[in-house]
């Protein structure tokens, strides 16, 4: 067996680096959610993390391990999503330069947010330019270090601190449900769960439209797909990573999928009943619990709410399709 990219000690070390810098996010409970799922649900609130998503943990953990030369030159990332903001803020906290490569048709609000954290945004045309080539050229010309969004040991270990904090706060769980795109979050969390509670069932949740991880684990090799059409924009990855896949193969029990309609319904529940604004991708794990996709009856369950960055007009449009009496009822707990 070849060595995996990370082990539990890497997550513990990451957690020490993040102490006092990342938020120790709360664990939320809801009697209504418990009644709905037939289980005891513990929601790890990473939508309340700095930059509004767990990605701050991995980004900060990676940059904090730069050597002197890397700090002098700076960091580069390609992303139009939460990873961009995570790298931008982490670089600013370390006093180093950040260059973020984004498609020129990325939402203006995301470009502005990334610039707001002090990063230089380089725009490219996604139809005529290849961002990998552009990024590599920029990185080489200026000596920048590339931090990818999931397939990097320091990123994976940083994301694992989500599960470490959850277990530190609530103890053993029967099942842990984690949103899944490229597998950075799930590989880190699964590493922690396996090391601490060997009997805990670890379940990844991906969008139905892009079930590449489910197929990859079933077939034993990384399956690549076209960019899936789903409102879960943080999980529109085409394939698992070379480093994340073996960790998932070894540690994860099951991958389940949820539909966009189920995500929308869950967003409505989380904001209406629990008063939590969670982005579509951030709802993946909760949706699996509510739809019964993950068989949780009578169990103690951990659910990662992974992020809360969503344009409010888009959010309103999405949840306006759910039944009004479901979303406007008073908080009942
Ligand atoms: C990136 C992201 C994910 C998926 O994380 P991976 O490490 O790519 O699996 C899930 N939820 C949110 C909010 C994200 O930003």
mmCIF file of C-alpha atoms and ligand atoms in Angstrom:
data_model
loop_
_atom_site.group_PDB
_atom_site.id
_atom_site.type_symbol
_atom_site.label_atom_id
_atom_site.label_comp_id
_atom_site.label_asym_id
_atom_site.label_seq_id
_atom_site.Cartn_x
_atom_site.Cartn_y
_atom_site.Cartn_z
ATOM 1 C CA UNK A 1 0.000 0.000 0.000
ATOM 2 C CA UNK A 2 1.496 3.345 -0.996
ATOM 3 C CA UNK A 3 1.426 6.152 1.529
ATOM 4 C CA UNK A 4 -1.542 8.486 1.428
ATOM 5 C CA UNK A 5 -0.994 12.240 0.951
ATOM 6 C CA UNK A 6 -2.002 13.075 4.528
ATOM 7 C CA UNK A 7 -2.498 11.468 7.901
ATOM 8 C CA UNK A 8 -4.220 12.549 11.109
ATOM 9 C CA UNK A 9 -1.076 14.223 12.489
ATOM 10 C CA UNK A 10 -1.035 16.565 9.480
ATOM 11 C CA UNK A 11 -4.564 17.681 10.372
ATOM 12 C CA UNK A 12 -3.593 18.193 14.019
ATOM 13 C CA UNK A 13 -0.628 20.329 12.890
ATOM 14 C CA UNK A 14 -2.896 22.325 10.569
ATOM 15 C CA UNK A 15 -5.327 22.907 13.419
ATOM 16 C CA UNK A 16 -2.506 24.347 15.525
ATOM 17 C CA UNK A 17 -1.531 26.737 12.701
ATOM 18 C CA UNK A 18 -5.149 27.890 12.360
ATOM 19 C CA UNK A 19 -5.721 28.426 16.088
ATOM 20 C CA UNK A 20 -6.847 31.983 16.763
ATOM 21 C CA UNK A 21 -6.945 32.724 13.021
ATOM 22 C CA UNK A 22 -9.736 30.606 11.543
ATOM 23 C CA UNK A 23 -13.023 30.725 13.414
ATOM 24 C CA UNK A 24 -13.855 27.710 15.541
ATOM 25 C CA UNK A 25 -17.312 27.575 13.974
ATOM 26 C CA UNK A 26 -20.348 26.545 16.030
ATOM 27 C CA UNK A 27 -22.211 23.242 15.844
ATOM 28 C CA UNK A 28 -25.923 23.951 15.276
ATOM 29 C CA UNK A 29 -28.826 21.786 16.434
ATOM 30 C CA UNK A 30 -32.488 21.799 15.420
ATOM 31 C CA UNK A 31 -35.272 19.668 16.880
ATOM 32 C CA UNK A 32 -37.256 20.213 13.670
ATOM 33 C CA UNK A 33 -34.391 18.914 11.554
ATOM 34 C CA UNK A 34 -33.988 15.926 13.884
ATOM 35 C CA UNK A 35 -37.688 15.107 13.600
ATOM 36 C CA UNK A 36 -37.500 15.370 9.839
ATOM 37 C CA UNK A 37 -34.519 13.058 9.475
ATOM 38 C CA UNK A 38 -35.263 10.654 12.349
ATOM 39 C CA UNK A 39 -31.687 11.205 13.554
ATOM 40 C CA UNK A 40 -29.744 13.497 15.882
ATOM 41 C CA UNK A 41 -28.091 16.000 13.535
ATOM 42 C CA UNK A 42 -25.037 18.129 14.340
ATOM 43 C CA UNK A 43 -24.508 20.866 11.735
ATOM 44 C CA UNK A 44 -20.909 22.148 11.487
ATOM 45 C CA UNK A 45 -21.428 25.761 10.429
ATOM 46 C CA UNK A 46 -18.615 26.483 7.971
ATOM 47 C CA UNK A 47 -20.781 29.039 6.168
ATOM 48 C CA UNK A 48 -19.841 31.158 9.209
ATOM 49 C CA UNK A 49 -16.100 30.630 8.571
ATOM 50 C CA UNK A 50 -13.883 33.540 7.415
ATOM 51 C CA UNK A 51 -14.561 34.279 3.707
ATOM 52 C CA UNK A 52 -17.838 32.357 4.171
ATOM 53 C CA UNK A 53 -16.541 28.848 3.510
ATOM 54 C CA UNK A 54 -14.211 26.152 4.897
ATOM 55 C CA UNK A 55 -11.717 26.865 2.078
ATOM 56 C CA UNK A 56 -10.021 29.458 4.282
ATOM 57 C CA UNK A 57 -8.656 26.589 6.380
ATOM 58 C CA UNK A 58 -6.816 24.853 3.546
ATOM 59 C CA UNK A 59 -5.636 28.064 1.907
ATOM 60 C CA UNK A 60 -4.211 29.434 5.127
ATOM 61 C CA UNK A 61 -2.578 26.146 6.091
ATOM 62 C CA UNK A 62 -0.844 25.967 2.702
ATOM 63 C CA UNK A 63 0.469 29.534 2.666
ATOM 64 C CA UNK A 64 1.630 29.376 6.280
ATOM 65 C CA UNK A 65 4.129 26.698 5.216
ATOM 66 C CA UNK A 66 5.763 28.782 2.455
ATOM 67 C CA UNK A 67 9.516 29.225 2.825
ATOM 68 C CA UNK A 68 11.217 32.626 2.586
ATOM 69 C CA UNK A 69 11.585 32.615 -1.205
ATOM 70 C CA UNK A 70 7.969 31.601 -1.708
ATOM 71 C CA UNK A 71 6.820 34.390 0.598
ATOM 72 C CA UNK A 72 8.891 36.972 -1.236
ATOM 73 C CA UNK A 73 7.453 35.984 -4.634
ATOM 74 C CA UNK A 74 3.828 35.294 -3.639
ATOM 75 C CA UNK A 75 1.016 32.879 -4.450
ATOM 76 C CA UNK A 76 -1.172 32.212 -7.488
ATOM 77 C CA UNK A 77 -4.510 30.394 -7.746
ATOM 78 C CA UNK A 78 -7.139 29.855 -10.451
ATOM 79 C CA UNK A 79 -10.651 30.068 -9.132
ATOM 80 C CA UNK A 80 -13.830 32.027 -9.515
ATOM 81 C CA UNK A 81 -15.210 30.672 -6.273
ATOM 82 C CA UNK A 82 -14.471 30.347 -2.587
ATOM 83 C CA UNK A 83 -10.871 29.199 -3.085
ATOM 84 C CA UNK A 84 -10.045 32.579 -4.671
ATOM 85 C CA UNK A 85 -11.181 34.471 -1.616
ATOM 86 C CA UNK A 86 -9.534 31.980 0.718
ATOM 87 C CA UNK A 87 -6.156 32.442 -0.969
ATOM 88 C CA UNK A 88 -6.582 36.212 -1.222
ATOM 89 C CA UNK A 89 -7.304 36.637 2.491
ATOM 90 C CA UNK A 90 -4.673 34.097 3.575
ATOM 91 C CA UNK A 91 -2.036 35.890 1.503
ATOM 92 C CA UNK A 92 -2.998 39.246 2.967
ATOM 93 C CA UNK A 93 -2.762 37.856 6.511
ATOM 94 C CA UNK A 94 0.779 36.664 5.682
ATOM 95 C CA UNK A 95 1.657 39.975 4.015
ATOM 96 C CA UNK A 96 2.405 38.340 0.668
ATOM 97 C CA UNK A 97 1.320 38.976 -2.904
ATOM 98 C CA UNK A 98 -1.621 37.006 -4.356
ATOM 99 C CA UNK A 99 -2.518 36.684 -8.036
ATOM 100 C CA UNK A 100 -5.892 35.112 -8.791
ATOM 101 C CA UNK A 101 -6.730 34.002 -12.335
ATOM 102 C CA UNK A 102 -10.477 34.266 -13.027
ATOM 103 C CA UNK A 103 -12.641 34.020 -16.139
ATOM 104 C CA UNK A 104 -13.626 37.491 -17.365
ATOM 105 C CA UNK A 105 -17.298 36.517 -17.184
ATOM 106 C CA UNK A 106 -17.058 35.610 -13.472
ATOM 107 C CA UNK A 107 -19.695 37.436 -11.373
ATOM 108 C CA UNK A 108 -18.557 41.040 -10.800
ATOM 109 C CA UNK A 109 -19.305 40.627 -7.100
ATOM 110 C CA UNK A 110 -16.791 37.760 -6.803
ATOM 111 C CA UNK A 111 -14.098 39.668 -8.672
ATOM 112 C CA UNK A 112 -14.725 42.659 -6.400
ATOM 113 C CA UNK A 113 -14.631 40.495 -3.250
ATOM 114 C CA UNK A 114 -11.312 38.957 -4.281
ATOM 115 C CA UNK A 115 -9.818 42.390 -5.053
ATOM 116 C CA UNK A 116 -11.280 43.562 -1.749
ATOM 117 C CA UNK A 117 -8.976 41.118 0.058
ATOM 118 C CA UNK A 118 -6.049 42.776 -1.726
ATOM 119 C CA UNK A 119 -5.401 40.203 -4.469
ATOM 120 C CA UNK A 120 -4.451 41.073 -8.054
ATOM 121 C CA UNK A 121 -7.094 39.577 -10.336
ATOM 122 C CA UNK A 122 -5.957 38.489 -13.815
ATOM 123 C CA UNK A 123 -8.911 37.929 -16.145
ATOM 124 C CA UNK A 124 -8.904 35.480 -19.046
ATOM 125 C CA UNK A 125 -11.306 34.549 -21.808
ATOM 126 C CA UNK A 126 -12.512 31.040 -21.022
ATOM 127 C CA UNK A 127 -13.382 30.362 -24.654
ATOM 128 C CA UNK A 128 -10.068 31.321 -26.232
ATOM 129 C CA UNK A 129 -7.477 31.015 -23.440
ATOM 130 C CA UNK A 130 -6.350 27.999 -21.443
ATOM 131 C CA UNK A 131 -6.110 29.008 -17.792
ATOM 132 C CA UNK A 132 -3.616 26.296 -16.919
ATOM 133 C CA UNK A 133 -1.180 27.574 -19.536
ATOM 134 C CA UNK A 134 -1.785 31.183 -18.558
ATOM 135 C CA UNK A 135 -1.329 30.358 -14.879
ATOM 136 C CA UNK A 136 1.811 28.344 -15.477
ATOM 137 C CA UNK A 137 3.341 31.132 -17.560
ATOM 138 C CA UNK A 138 2.531 33.713 -14.906
ATOM 139 C CA UNK A 139 3.808 31.484 -12.121
ATOM 140 C CA UNK A 140 7.083 30.801 -13.931
ATOM 141 C CA UNK A 141 7.672 34.383 -15.043
ATOM 142 C CA UNK A 142 7.179 35.745 -11.539
ATOM 143 C CA UNK A 143 8.202 32.819 -9.337
ATOM 144 C CA UNK A 144 4.715 32.463 -7.839
ATOM 145 C CA UNK A 145 3.677 29.274 -6.025
ATOM 146 C CA UNK A 146 0.465 27.689 -7.308
ATOM 147 C CA UNK A 147 -2.010 26.487 -4.681
ATOM 148 C CA UNK A 148 -4.721 24.298 -6.242
ATOM 149 C CA UNK A 149 -8.221 24.203 -4.705
ATOM 150 C CA UNK A 150 -8.170 20.592 -3.486
ATOM 151 C CA UNK A 151 -5.342 18.383 -4.767
ATOM 152 C CA UNK A 152 -2.585 19.451 -2.365
ATOM 153 C CA UNK A 153 -1.608 17.844 0.973
ATOM 154 C CA UNK A 154 -1.604 21.132 2.906
ATOM 155 C CA UNK A 155 -5.015 22.074 1.519
ATOM 156 C CA UNK A 156 -6.447 18.628 2.345
ATOM 157 C CA UNK A 157 -5.023 18.712 5.885
ATOM 158 C CA UNK A 158 -6.427 22.212 6.459
ATOM 159 C CA UNK A 159 -9.906 21.154 5.350
ATOM 160 C CA UNK A 160 -9.703 18.175 7.724
ATOM 161 C CA UNK A 161 -9.715 20.565 10.684
ATOM 162 C CA UNK A 162 -13.472 20.954 10.057
ATOM 163 C CA UNK A 163 -14.036 17.352 11.206
ATOM 164 C CA UNK A 164 -11.451 17.603 13.976
ATOM 165 C CA UNK A 165 -13.301 20.524 15.549
ATOM 166 C CA UNK A 166 -16.642 18.794 15.115
ATOM 167 C CA UNK A 167 -15.437 15.634 16.888
ATOM 168 C CA UNK A 168 -13.662 17.698 19.560
ATOM 169 C CA UNK A 169 -16.993 19.398 20.276
ATOM 170 C CA UNK A 170 -19.519 16.550 20.020
ATOM 171 C CA UNK A 171 -17.550 13.296 20.367
ATOM 172 C CA UNK A 172 -18.247 10.110 18.460
ATOM 173 C CA UNK A 173 -20.754 10.076 15.582
ATOM 174 C CA UNK A 174 -22.372 7.166 13.761
ATOM 175 C CA UNK A 175 -22.275 8.884 10.359
ATOM 176 C CA UNK A 176 -20.455 11.911 8.946
ATOM 177 C CA UNK A 177 -21.941 13.554 5.816
ATOM 178 C CA UNK A 178 -19.635 15.825 3.800
ATOM 179 C CA UNK A 179 -20.152 17.804 0.557
ATOM 180 C CA UNK A 180 -17.896 16.632 -2.265
ATOM 181 C CA UNK A 181 -16.404 18.341 -5.311
ATOM 182 C CA UNK A 182 -12.723 17.570 -5.917
ATOM 183 C CA UNK A 183 -12.475 15.818 -2.561
ATOM 184 C CA UNK A 184 -10.264 18.173 -0.544
ATOM 185 C CA UNK A 185 -12.830 18.587 2.225
ATOM 186 C CA UNK A 186 -13.897 14.949 2.252
ATOM 187 C CA UNK A 187 -10.350 13.551 2.183
ATOM 188 C CA UNK A 188 -9.350 15.701 5.166
ATOM 189 C CA UNK A 189 -12.513 14.937 7.136
ATOM 190 C CA UNK A 190 -12.381 11.207 6.328
ATOM 191 C CA UNK A 191 -8.769 11.038 7.516
ATOM 192 C CA UNK A 192 -9.839 12.438 10.879
ATOM 193 C CA UNK A 193 -12.906 10.220 11.232
ATOM 194 C CA UNK A 194 -10.979 7.041 10.351
ATOM 195 C CA UNK A 195 -8.206 7.821 12.821
ATOM 196 C CA UNK A 196 -10.462 8.727 15.729
ATOM 197 C CA UNK A 197 -13.640 6.695 15.301
ATOM 198 C CA UNK A 198 -13.075 3.628 13.099
ATOM 199 C CA UNK A 199 -16.767 2.724 13.294
ATOM 200 C CA UNK A 200 -18.023 6.103 12.044
ATOM 201 C CA UNK A 201 -19.583 5.745 8.577
ATOM 202 C CA UNK A 202 -18.165 8.369 6.198
ATOM 203 C CA UNK A 203 -20.417 9.501 3.372
ATOM 204 C CA UNK A 204 -19.585 11.975 0.602
ATOM 205 C CA UNK A 205 -22.431 13.857 -1.077
ATOM 206 C CA UNK A 206 -22.154 15.121 -4.649
ATOM 207 C CA UNK A 207 -24.632 16.609 -7.137
ATOM 208 C CA UNK A 208 -26.677 14.078 -9.080
ATOM 209 C CA UNK A 209 -25.705 15.797 -12.349
ATOM 210 C CA UNK A 210 -21.997 15.185 -11.674
ATOM 211 C CA UNK A 211 -21.597 11.825 -9.942
ATOM 212 C CA UNK A 212 -18.002 11.325 -11.081
ATOM 213 C CA UNK A 213 -16.816 10.475 -7.549
ATOM 214 C CA UNK A 214 -19.462 7.792 -7.127
ATOM 215 C CA UNK A 215 -18.420 6.288 -10.447
ATOM 216 C CA UNK A 216 -14.720 6.634 -9.655
ATOM 217 C CA UNK A 217 -15.011 4.743 -6.373
ATOM 218 C CA UNK A 218 -17.157 2.073 -8.000
ATOM 219 C CA UNK A 219 -14.737 1.538 -10.888
ATOM 220 C CA UNK A 220 -11.472 1.937 -8.956
ATOM 221 C CA UNK A 221 -10.112 4.659 -11.220
ATOM 222 C CA UNK A 222 -10.655 8.392 -11.571
ATOM 223 C CA UNK A 223 -13.595 9.026 -13.919
ATOM 224 C CA UNK A 224 -13.585 12.437 -15.651
ATOM 225 C CA UNK A 225 -16.832 14.044 -16.835
ATOM 226 C CA UNK A 226 -17.877 17.237 -18.639
ATOM 227 C CA UNK A 227 -18.539 20.202 -16.346
ATOM 228 C CA UNK A 228 -21.845 19.188 -14.737
ATOM 229 C CA UNK A 229 -24.910 21.430 -14.966
ATOM 230 C CA UNK A 230 -25.946 22.015 -11.370
ATOM 231 C CA UNK A 231 -26.666 24.938 -9.057
ATOM 232 C CA UNK A 232 -23.961 23.504 -6.753
ATOM 233 C CA UNK A 233 -21.235 25.632 -8.357
ATOM 234 C CA UNK A 234 -18.638 24.678 -5.741
ATOM 235 C CA UNK A 235 -18.919 21.029 -6.783
ATOM 236 C CA UNK A 236 -18.773 21.446 -10.560
ATOM 237 C CA UNK A 237 -15.454 19.657 -10.708
ATOM 238 C CA UNK A 238 -14.745 17.315 -13.599
ATOM 239 C CA UNK A 239 -12.674 14.793 -11.680
ATOM 240 C CA UNK A 240 -11.266 13.886 -8.275
ATOM 241 C CA UNK A 241 -7.604 14.666 -7.652
ATOM 242 C CA UNK A 242 -4.661 12.293 -7.862
ATOM 243 C CA UNK A 243 -4.028 12.870 -4.141
ATOM 244 C CA UNK A 244 -7.625 13.016 -2.916
ATOM 245 C CA UNK A 245 -8.831 9.886 -4.750
ATOM 246 C CA UNK A 246 -6.664 7.325 -2.906
ATOM 247 C CA UNK A 247 -7.700 8.802 0.448
ATOM 248 C CA UNK A 248 -11.362 8.504 -0.494
ATOM 249 C CA UNK A 249 -10.802 4.956 -1.752
ATOM 250 C CA UNK A 250 -9.290 3.959 1.539
ATOM 251 C CA UNK A 251 -11.473 5.872 4.009
ATOM 252 C CA UNK A 252 -14.907 6.621 2.551
ATOM 253 C CA UNK A 253 -17.768 4.154 2.947
ATOM 254 C CA UNK A 254 -20.224 5.540 0.447
ATOM 255 C CA UNK A 255 -21.007 8.365 -1.979
ATOM 256 C CA UNK A 256 -24.612 9.502 -2.423
ATOM 257 C CA UNK A 257 -26.080 12.129 -4.743
ATOM 258 C CA UNK A 258 -28.799 14.770 -4.439
ATOM 259 C CA UNK A 259 -30.687 16.694 -7.111
ATOM 260 C CA UNK A 260 -30.814 20.470 -7.597
ATOM 261 C CA UNK A 261 -34.481 20.451 -6.539
ATOM 262 C CA UNK A 262 -33.506 18.770 -3.271
ATOM 263 C CA UNK A 263 -30.763 21.373 -2.740
ATOM 264 C CA UNK A 264 -33.239 24.210 -3.231
ATOM 265 C CA UNK A 265 -35.697 22.646 -0.809
ATOM 266 C CA UNK A 266 -32.902 22.266 1.752
ATOM 267 C CA UNK A 267 -31.769 25.886 1.307
ATOM 268 C CA UNK A 268 -35.342 26.915 2.068
ATOM 269 C CA UNK A 269 -35.451 24.749 5.187
ATOM 270 C CA UNK A 270 -32.097 25.960 6.491
ATOM 271 C CA UNK A 271 -32.943 29.634 6.086
ATOM 272 C CA UNK A 272 -36.629 29.350 7.047
ATOM 273 C CA UNK A 273 -36.378 27.076 10.068
ATOM 274 C CA UNK A 274 -32.795 27.397 11.192
ATOM 275 C CA UNK A 275 -32.119 30.993 10.019
ATOM 276 C CA UNK A 276 -28.948 29.912 8.217
ATOM 277 C CA UNK A 277 -28.009 31.284 4.806
ATOM 278 C CA UNK A 278 -26.228 28.413 3.055
ATOM 279 C CA UNK A 279 -25.170 28.324 -0.614
ATOM 280 C CA UNK A 280 -26.381 25.455 -2.848
ATOM 281 C CA UNK A 281 -23.099 23.488 -2.611
ATOM 282 C CA UNK A 282 -23.074 24.027 1.137
ATOM 283 C CA UNK A 283 -26.450 22.230 1.395
ATOM 284 C CA UNK A 284 -25.336 18.939 -0.186
ATOM 285 C CA UNK A 285 -24.811 17.007 3.049
ATOM 286 C CA UNK A 286 -27.943 18.379 4.721
ATOM 287 C CA UNK A 287 -30.013 17.506 1.660
ATOM 288 C CA UNK A 288 -28.793 13.901 1.824
ATOM 289 C CA UNK A 289 -29.994 13.724 5.436
ATOM 290 C CA UNK A 290 -33.418 15.178 4.666
ATOM 291 C CA UNK A 291 -34.097 13.067 1.592
ATOM 292 C CA UNK A 292 -33.300 9.830 3.422
ATOM 293 C CA UNK A 293 -30.585 9.145 0.865
ATOM 294 C CA UNK A 294 -28.127 8.176 3.587
ATOM 295 C CA UNK A 295 -30.134 5.917 6.014
ATOM 296 C CA UNK A 296 -29.688 7.697 9.337
ATOM 297 C CA UNK A 297 -32.602 6.468 11.488
ATOM 298 C CA UNK A 298 -31.763 6.744 15.184
ATOM 299 C CA UNK A 299 -28.128 7.752 14.597
ATOM 300 C CA UNK A 300 -25.901 10.578 15.828
ATOM 301 C CA UNK A 301 -24.911 12.353 12.636
ATOM 302 C CA UNK A 302 -22.449 15.092 11.653
ATOM 303 C CA UNK A 303 -23.319 17.326 8.702
ATOM 304 C CA UNK A 304 -20.921 19.853 7.204
ATOM 305 C CA UNK A 305 -22.596 23.059 5.986
ATOM 306 C CA UNK A 306 -19.630 24.005 3.820
ATOM 307 C CA UNK A 307 -20.286 27.580 2.667
ATOM 308 C CA UNK A 308 -22.663 30.509 2.479
ATOM 309 C CA UNK A 309 -21.543 32.578 -0.495
ATOM 310 C CA UNK A 310 -24.455 33.107 -2.830
ATOM 311 C CA UNK A 311 -25.712 36.184 -4.626
ATOM 312 C CA UNK A 312 -28.824 37.245 -2.692
ATOM 313 C CA UNK A 313 -30.925 37.854 -5.801
ATOM 314 C CA UNK A 314 -30.036 34.374 -7.051
ATOM 315 C CA UNK A 315 -30.811 32.927 -3.608
ATOM 316 C CA UNK A 316 -34.223 34.642 -3.540
ATOM 317 C CA UNK A 317 -35.019 33.396 -7.027
ATOM 318 C CA UNK A 318 -34.117 29.823 -6.100
ATOM 319 C CA UNK A 319 -36.047 29.604 -2.855
ATOM 320 C CA UNK A 320 -39.113 31.416 -4.209
ATOM 321 C CA UNK A 321 -39.945 28.097 -5.852
ATOM 322 C CA UNK A 322 -40.286 26.301 -2.485
ATOM 323 C CA UNK A 323 -43.578 26.269 -0.582
ATOM 324 C CA UNK A 324 -44.018 29.471 1.415
ATOM 325 C CA UNK A 325 -45.404 27.778 4.524
ATOM 326 C CA UNK A 326 -42.260 25.654 4.707
ATOM 327 C CA UNK A 327 -39.948 28.650 4.793
ATOM 328 C CA UNK A 328 -41.787 31.234 6.832
ATOM 329 C CA UNK A 329 -42.754 29.199 9.881
ATOM 330 C CA UNK A 330 -41.249 30.338 13.167
ATOM 331 C CA UNK A 331 -38.096 28.780 14.527
ATOM 332 C CA UNK A 332 -39.590 25.961 16.565
ATOM 333 C CA UNK A 333 -36.782 24.795 18.772
HETATM 334 C C1 LIG B 1 -15.106 23.920 -2.750
HETATM 335 C C2 LIG B 1 -16.383 23.687 -2.046
HETATM 336 C C3 LIG B 1 -16.895 22.381 -1.849
HETATM 337 C C4 LIG B 1 -16.211 21.142 -2.392
HETATM 338 O O1 LIG B 1 -14.948 20.964 -1.789
HETATM 339 P P1 LIG B 1 -13.867 19.968 -2.423
HETATM 340 O O2 LIG B 1 -12.712 20.060 -1.511
HETATM 341 O O3 LIG B 1 -13.578 20.458 -3.819
HETATM 342 O O4 LIG B 1 -14.489 18.619 -2.471
HETATM 343 C C5 LIG B 1 -18.059 22.234 -1.126
HETATM 344 N N1 LIG B 1 -18.736 23.308 -0.651
HETATM 345 C C6 LIG B 1 -18.284 24.567 -0.829
HETATM 346 C C7 LIG B 1 -19.081 25.688 -0.276
HETATM 347 C C8 LIG B 1 -17.094 24.804 -1.534
HETATM 348 O O5 LIG B 1 -16.659 26.060 -1.712
#
